[in-house]
Coordinates of C-alpha atoms and ligand atoms in Angstrom, one line a residue:
M1 CA 8.9 -27.8 0.4
A2 CA 6.0 -25.4 0.7
T3 CA 6.0 -23.1 -2.2
I4 CA 4.6 -19.4 -2.9
D5 CA 1.2 -20.3 -4.6
R6 CA -0.9 -17.3 -4.1
V7 CA 0.4 -13.2 -4.2
E8 CA -1.8 -10.1 -3.6
V9 CA -1.5 -6.6 -3.5
L10 CA -4.6 -5.0 -1.2
V11 CA -4.8 -1.1 -1.3
T12 CA -6.8 0.3 1.0
S13 CA -7.5 3.5 2.7
P14 CA -8.6 3.9 6.1
G15 CA -7.8 7.9 6.4
R16 CA -4.6 7.4 4.5
N17 CA -3.7 5.0 1.4
F18 CA -1.8 2.3 1.7
V19 CA -0.7 -0.8 0.0
T20 CA -0.1 -4.2 1.3
L21 CA 1.6 -7.7 0.1
R22 CA 0.0 -10.4 1.2
I23 CA 1.8 -13.7 0.2
S24 CA 0.3 -17.3 0.8
T25 CA 2.2 -20.7 1.1
S26 CA 1.1 -24.2 -0.4
D27 CA 0.8 -24.8 3.7
G28 CA -1.7 -22.5 4.1
V29 CA 0.8 -19.7 5.8
T30 CA 0.2 -16.0 5.3
G31 CA 2.5 -13.7 5.4
L32 CA 2.3 -9.2 5.3
G33 CA 4.3 -7.0 4.1
D34 CA 3.8 -3.0 3.5
A35 CA 4.3 -1.9 -0.1
T36 CA 3.2 1.9 0.9
L37 CA 5.0 4.9 -1.0
N38 CA 2.9 8.0 -0.2
G39 CA 1.5 9.8 -3.0
R40 CA 2.9 6.9 -5.7
E41 CA 1.2 3.8 -4.2
L42 CA -0.4 2.6 -7.2
A43 CA 3.2 3.1 -8.9
V44 CA 4.0 0.4 -6.4
A45 CA 1.2 -2.1 -6.5
A46 CA 1.4 -2.3 -10.1
Y47 CA 5.4 -3.3 -9.8
L48 CA 4.5 -5.7 -7.3
E49 CA 1.3 -7.0 -9.8
E50 CA 2.3 -7.3 -12.8
H51 CA 6.0 -7.5 -12.4
L52 CA 7.0 -9.5 -9.2
A53 CA 4.0 -11.6 -8.3
P54 CA 4.6 -14.2 -11.4
L55 CA 8.1 -14.0 -10.5
L56 CA 7.2 -15.4 -7.0
I57 CA 4.6 -18.1 -7.6
G58 CA 6.0 -21.5 -7.1
R59 CA 9.5 -20.1 -5.2
D60 CA 10.5 -21.5 -1.6
P61 CA 9.0 -19.2 1.1
A62 CA 11.6 -19.8 3.5
R63 CA 14.6 -19.1 1.1
I64 CA 14.6 -14.8 1.9
E65 CA 18.0 -13.8 1.6
D66 CA 18.0 -15.9 -1.8
T67 CA 14.9 -14.4 -2.7
W68 CA 15.8 -11.0 -1.8
Q69 CA 18.9 -10.5 -4.6
Y70 CA 17.0 -12.6 -7.0
L71 CA 14.8 -9.5 -7.4
Y72 CA 17.4 -7.1 -6.4
K73 CA 20.2 -8.5 -9.0
G74 CA 17.5 -9.8 -11.2
A75 CA 15.3 -6.4 -11.8
Y76 CA 18.7 -4.9 -13.9
W77 CA 17.9 -1.6 -12.6
R78 CA 18.7 -1.3 -9.0
R79 CA 18.0 0.7 -6.5
G80 CA 15.2 3.8 -6.7
P81 CA 12.1 3.8 -4.0
V82 CA 9.3 1.7 -6.3
T83 CA 11.7 -0.7 -7.0
M84 CA 13.3 -1.0 -3.1
T85 CA 9.7 -0.8 -1.3
A86 CA 8.4 -3.3 -3.9
I87 CA 11.0 -5.8 -2.7
A88 CA 10.7 -4.6 0.7
A89 CA 7.0 -6.0 0.9
V90 CA 8.0 -9.4 -0.6
D91 CA 10.7 -9.4 1.9
V92 CA 8.6 -8.6 5.6
A93 CA 6.3 -11.0 3.8
L94 CA 9.1 -13.6 4.2
W95 CA 10.1 -12.8 7.5
D96 CA 6.9 -12.9 8.7
I97 CA 6.3 -16.4 6.9
K98 CA 9.4 -17.2 8.3
G99 CA 8.4 -16.3 12.1
K100 CA 5.1 -18.2 11.7
V101 CA 6.6 -21.1 10.7
A102 CA 8.8 -21.2 13.6
G103 CA 6.5 -20.1 16.0
L104 CA 8.4 -17.5 17.0
P105 CA 8.1 -13.4 16.6
V106 CA 10.6 -12.0 14.1
Y107 CA 12.4 -10.4 16.3
Q108 CA 13.7 -13.8 17.9
L109 CA 14.7 -14.5 14.2
L110 CA 17.0 -11.5 14.1
G111 CA 18.8 -12.2 17.6
G112 CA 16.5 -12.1 19.7
R113 CA 16.3 -8.7 22.1
S114 CA 18.8 -6.1 22.8
R115 CA 16.9 -3.5 25.1
D116 CA 13.9 -3.8 27.1
G117 CA 11.8 -2.1 24.3
V118 CA 12.1 0.6 21.3
L119 CA 12.3 4.1 22.4
V120 CA 9.9 6.2 20.0
Y121 CA 9.3 10.0 19.5
C122 CA 6.1 11.5 18.5
H123 CA 4.9 15.0 17.0
A124 CA 4.1 18.0 18.7
S125 CA 3.0 20.9 16.3
G126 CA 0.6 23.8 16.7
R127 CA -0.1 26.8 14.7
D128 CA 1.3 28.6 17.2
V129 CA 3.8 28.8 19.2
E130 CA 1.2 28.2 22.8
S131 CA -0.9 25.3 21.1
L132 CA 2.6 23.9 20.4
L133 CA 3.4 24.2 24.3
D134 CA 0.0 23.1 25.0
D135 CA 0.6 20.1 22.7
V136 CA 3.7 18.9 24.2
A137 CA 2.3 19.2 27.2
A138 CA -0.2 16.5 26.3
Y139 CA 2.5 13.9 25.0
R140 CA 4.9 14.5 28.4
E141 CA 1.3 13.7 30.1
R142 CA 1.0 11.0 27.9
G143 CA 4.5 9.5 29.4
F144 CA 6.6 10.0 25.6
Q145 CA 10.3 10.6 26.6
A146 CA 11.0 12.3 22.8
I147 CA 9.1 14.9 21.6
R148 CA 9.5 16.4 18.2
A149 CA 8.4 20.2 17.8
Q150 CA 6.7 22.1 15.2
A151 CA 4.6 25.3 14.6
A152 CA 4.1 27.0 11.4
V153 CA 5.6 30.0 10.3
P154 CA 4.0 33.4 11.3
G155 CA 2.8 34.3 8.1
L156 CA 3.3 31.9 5.8
S157 CA 0.2 29.7 4.1
G158 CA 0.3 25.8 4.9
S159 CA 2.8 24.7 7.5
Y160 CA 4.5 21.6 6.7
G161 CA 4.8 19.3 9.7
V162 CA 2.1 20.5 11.9
R163 CA -1.0 18.5 12.7
K164 CA -4.5 20.3 11.8
G165 CA -6.8 17.6 13.6
A166 CA -6.0 14.9 15.7
F167 CA -4.0 12.8 13.3
Y168 CA -1.0 14.2 11.0
E169 CA -1.8 13.7 7.6
P170 CA 0.7 15.4 5.1
A171 CA -1.2 14.1 2.0
A172 CA -4.6 15.4 2.4
T173 CA -5.6 16.5 -1.3
S174 CA -6.3 14.8 -4.2
L175 CA -3.9 17.1 -6.0
P176 CA -0.8 18.4 -4.8
D177 CA -1.4 21.3 -2.3
E178 CA 1.1 24.3 -3.0
Q179 CA 2.0 25.6 0.2
A180 CA 4.7 29.6 0.4
W181 CA 8.3 29.1 1.7
S182 CA 10.9 31.2 3.3
T183 CA 14.2 30.3 4.3
E184 CA 14.7 33.6 6.5
A185 CA 10.8 33.8 8.2
Y186 CA 12.0 30.1 8.9
L187 CA 14.9 31.0 10.6
D188 CA 14.0 34.0 12.6
F189 CA 11.4 31.7 14.1
A190 CA 12.2 28.1 14.7
P191 CA 14.6 28.5 17.1
G192 CA 13.2 30.6 19.7
Y193 CA 10.0 27.8 19.8
L194 CA 12.6 25.5 20.9
A195 CA 14.1 27.4 23.1
K196 CA 10.7 28.1 24.7
V197 CA 10.2 24.5 25.1
R198 CA 13.1 23.6 26.4
E199 CA 12.3 26.7 29.3
R200 CA 8.9 25.3 30.1
F201 CA 9.6 21.4 30.2
G202 CA 13.3 21.7 31.0
F203 CA 15.9 18.7 29.6
G204 CA 14.4 15.9 31.5
M205 CA 13.3 14.8 27.9
H206 CA 14.2 14.2 24.2
L207 CA 14.2 17.3 22.2
L208 CA 14.0 17.0 18.1
H209 CA 13.4 19.0 15.0
D210 CA 12.5 18.2 11.5
V211 CA 13.7 21.0 8.9
H212 CA 12.5 18.5 5.9
H213 CA 15.6 18.9 3.7
R214 CA 14.1 22.8 3.3
L215 CA 18.0 24.6 3.9
T216 CA 21.4 25.1 2.1
P217 CA 24.2 23.5 3.7
I218 CA 25.6 26.7 4.9
E219 CA 21.3 27.8 6.3
A220 CA 21.7 24.8 7.6
A221 CA 25.1 25.5 9.9
R222 CA 23.7 28.2 10.9
F223 CA 20.9 26.8 12.3
G224 CA 22.4 24.2 13.9
R225 CA 25.0 26.1 15.8
S226 CA 21.6 28.5 16.6
V227 CA 20.4 26.0 19.1
E228 CA 23.4 23.9 20.4
E229 CA 22.7 25.3 23.6
L230 CA 19.3 23.6 23.5
R231 CA 20.9 20.1 23.3
L232 CA 18.7 19.0 20.5
F233 CA 18.2 15.2 20.4
W234 CA 18.6 15.7 16.4
M235 CA 18.0 18.2 13.9
E236 CA 16.4 16.3 10.7
D237 CA 17.1 16.9 7.4
P238 CA 18.8 20.1 7.8
T239 CA 19.7 19.5 3.8
P240 CA 18.5 17.3 0.9
A241 CA 20.1 14.2 1.4
E242 CA 20.9 13.1 -1.8
N243 CA 24.0 15.6 -1.8
Q244 CA 25.7 13.7 0.7
E245 CA 28.7 16.1 0.9
A246 CA 26.4 18.9 1.8
F247 CA 26.6 17.1 5.1
R248 CA 29.8 17.7 5.5
L249 CA 30.0 21.3 5.1
I250 CA 27.7 21.0 7.6
R251 CA 29.2 19.3 10.1
Q252 CA 32.4 21.2 10.4
H253 CA 30.3 23.8 11.9
T254 CA 28.1 22.7 14.5
T255 CA 27.6 20.2 17.5
T256 CA 23.6 19.3 16.9
P257 CA 23.5 15.6 16.1
I258 CA 21.9 15.1 12.1
A259 CA 19.9 12.4 11.4
T260 CA 18.5 12.1 7.4
G261 CA 17.5 9.2 5.4
E262 CA 13.9 9.1 5.0
V263 CA 13.8 9.5 1.6
L264 CA 17.4 7.1 0.9
N265 CA 16.0 3.4 -0.2
S266 CA 19.5 1.8 -0.1
I267 CA 23.3 1.2 1.3
W268 CA 24.3 3.1 -1.2
D269 CA 22.9 6.1 -0.6
V270 CA 24.1 6.2 2.7
R271 CA 27.5 4.8 2.4
R272 CA 29.9 8.2 2.2
L273 CA 27.1 9.7 5.4
I274 CA 27.9 6.6 7.4
T275 CA 31.7 5.9 6.4
E276 CA 32.9 9.5 6.6
Q277 CA 30.5 9.7 10.0
L278 CA 28.8 13.1 8.3
I279 CA 25.7 12.1 10.4
D280 CA 24.5 10.7 13.9
Y281 CA 21.6 9.1 12.6
V282 CA 20.2 6.9 9.9
R283 CA 16.6 7.2 9.0
T284 CA 16.2 4.4 6.6
T285 CA 13.3 2.1 7.2
V286 CA 12.0 -1.0 6.5
V287 CA 9.5 -0.4 4.0
H288 CA 11.6 1.7 1.5
A289 CA 15.0 0.4 2.3
G290 CA 14.7 -3.1 1.2
G291 CA 12.8 -4.6 3.9
I292 CA 14.3 -6.3 6.9
T293 CA 17.0 -8.1 4.7
H294 CA 18.5 -5.0 3.6
L295 CA 17.5 -2.5 6.1
R296 CA 19.9 -4.8 8.9
R297 CA 22.6 -4.5 6.6
I298 CA 23.1 -0.7 6.9
F299 CA 22.6 -0.8 9.8
D300 CA 25.2 -2.8 10.3
L301 CA 27.5 -0.3 8.4
A302 CA 26.2 2.6 10.8
A303 CA 27.3 0.3 13.6
L304 CA 31.1 0.3 12.5
Y305 CA 31.1 3.9 12.3
H306 CA 29.6 5.1 15.5
V307 CA 25.6 6.1 14.0
R308 CA 23.0 4.9 15.4
T309 CA 19.6 4.1 14.0
G310 CA 16.3 6.8 13.9
S311 CA 13.4 5.0 11.5
H312 CA 11.4 7.2 10.2
G313 CA 7.9 5.9 11.3
A314 CA 5.1 8.5 10.1
T315 CA 1.5 7.9 9.1
D316 CA 1.9 6.9 6.0
L317 CA 3.6 3.6 7.0
S318 CA 1.5 1.2 8.0
P319 CA 1.4 -1.1 11.2
V320 CA 2.6 -4.1 9.0
T321 CA 6.0 -1.8 9.1
T322 CA 5.1 -0.4 12.4
A323 CA 6.2 -4.3 13.2
A324 CA 8.5 -5.3 11.2
A325 CA 10.7 -1.6 12.7
V326 CA 10.2 -2.7 16.2
A327 CA 11.5 -6.6 15.9
V328 CA 14.6 -4.9 13.9
D329 CA 14.7 -2.0 16.8
I330 CA 14.7 -4.7 19.8
S331 CA 17.6 -6.6 18.4
V332 CA 20.6 -4.2 17.0
P333 CA 22.8 -3.0 18.8
N334 CA 22.9 -0.1 17.9
F335 CA 19.1 1.3 17.9
G336 CA 18.7 4.8 18.6
I337 CA 15.4 6.1 18.5
Q338 CA 11.9 5.1 16.2
E339 CA 9.4 7.5 15.3
H340 CA 6.5 6.8 16.0
M341 CA 2.8 8.8 15.3
G342 CA 0.3 6.4 15.8
H343 CA -2.3 5.7 13.3
T344 CA -6.5 6.5 13.0
P345 CA -8.7 4.4 14.6
E346 CA -9.9 3.2 11.2
T347 CA -6.7 1.8 10.0
Y348 CA -6.0 -0.2 13.3
E349 CA -9.8 -1.6 12.3
V350 CA -7.7 -2.6 8.6
F351 CA -4.7 -3.8 10.3
R352 CA -5.4 -5.3 13.5
G353 CA -2.6 -6.2 16.5
T354 CA 0.1 -3.6 16.5
P355 CA 3.0 -3.7 18.4
R356 CA 1.8 -2.0 22.3
L357 CA 3.2 1.5 23.5
E358 CA 3.8 2.0 26.9
N359 CA 5.1 5.6 28.5
G360 CA 6.9 6.5 25.2
M361 CA 8.5 3.1 24.3
L362 CA 7.1 0.2 22.0
Y363 CA 6.9 -3.8 22.3
P364 CA 6.7 -6.1 20.2
S365 CA 3.9 -8.7 19.8
D366 CA 5.0 -12.0 21.9
E367 CA 2.6 -13.9 18.6
P368 CA 4.6 -16.3 15.7
G369 CA 5.3 -13.6 13.0
L370 CA 4.8 -9.6 12.9
G371 CA 1.7 -10.2 14.9
I372 CA -0.1 -8.4 12.6
E373 CA -3.6 -9.5 11.0
Y374 CA -5.2 -7.8 7.5
D375 CA -8.7 -7.3 8.2
D376 CA -10.2 -7.3 4.2
E377 CA -13.9 -6.5 5.3
A378 CA -12.5 -3.8 7.0
A379 CA -10.4 -2.9 4.3
A380 CA -13.2 -3.1 1.5
R381 CA -14.9 -0.1 3.0
F382 CA -12.3 2.3 2.4
P383 CA -11.3 2.5 -1.3
Y384 CA -8.4 4.1 -2.7
E385 CA -8.4 7.7 -3.6
P386 CA -5.6 9.7 -4.9
R387 CA -3.9 11.5 -2.7
Y388 CA -0.6 13.8 -2.6
L389 CA 2.4 15.5 -0.3
P390 CA 1.7 19.4 -0.7
I391 CA 4.9 21.1 -2.8
A392 CA 6.1 24.8 -1.5
R393 CA 7.0 27.9 -3.2
R394 CA 9.4 30.6 -2.7
L395 CA 7.3 34.3 -2.2
D396 CA 8.7 34.8 -5.8
G397 CA 5.9 32.1 -7.2
S398 CA 9.5 29.9 -8.2
M399 CA 9.2 26.3 -6.8
H400 CA 11.3 25.5 -3.8
D401 CA 14.8 24.9 -5.1
W402 CA 15.6 22.2 -2.1
Ligands
EZ4_501 O1 7.1 14.0 5.1 O2 6.3 10.2 6.1 O3 9.6 12.4 9.9 N1 9.1 12.4 9.3 C1 8.2 13.5 7.8 C2 7.2 12.6 7.7 C3 7.2 12.5 5.6 C4 6.2 12.1 5.4 C5 6.4 11.9 3.7 O4 5.4 11.2 3.3 O5 9.4 14.1 7.4 O6 5.8 14.1 7.7
CO502 CO1 11.1 14.1 8.4

């Protein structure tokens, strides 16, 4: 029997921070898992290095389910983003190893293709409506079939979700940037620019919008109702997802589809949302929700309740996560859509072999495992630097209350 004989935690910052786990076996096979938790990266690195690596040495790398249960139940302290991201990194690295040992891409181990490719949505944004419309046009030209649209709210400093340069990166400062927020200004503005996107580009594409958790349930209900005729693919994170009951109120008022779950990390966190059919798309991911093993469990529960998948895929989820997400997405019956923003060229120098993107669809590599190689020399050129997500204050100076 092969055993796990090396566990390395790799930290690099090719434009943004990534934590990666590399597991090597006594047979010389290596597997990669993403362990990136935006703005809290080193907490997961320490969890892996100090608490999980010593437990993994000598174990059988083929026992993926058993290792998952051992790490989850053995912690005693269950769930939470740090724990679930650390377990995810181990889980994904072991799937990568299993694929390489079998000589098969990971999606084949998950039952093979349920579809030809994975529909993705990209992020169009603008500092005003005109530049948003130009950005949508550019993504349409590149063949994207589904587009998220966000514009900066006039008069508010900072604008979460709006790209500044060529690459989207909300975690861009060495201490958290402070931005201003006004719900009234947002609600007056956002439905109008979404309408302009439909006016100019029609209904032959999917249109998405992310509320970033910023509304109260009744505000979210009003927003959802006000954009019904625009037939959004979804409104994302209308309210903070930890209050699962809030979604019932939103649901009672609007037929705009609802997606949530990018910050949730276990089946327990989404159970009511799914079983009470309060959402249409569940956004949990391979990296933050316990790896392929646990994400499939969440997606199977969702399938019973007509909830489709719509996993998070922003720039803080590394190319290892993209590859693992595509393996899950292409195989599960209830796939909905996958978020995909792409990474900087520097990131692709470190993580080689990302899934192929063509006409707004991602296609998995047919290399054994996940098909991603980590380039240590390239990684060494990009040392870690603290980077934080912004926070927001309301106009009276108080911390936001979402
Ligand atoms: O705020 O990935 O849907 N995508 C998003 C992202 C998240 C960041 C947080 O790290 O909401 O922009
Ligand atoms: Co989001």
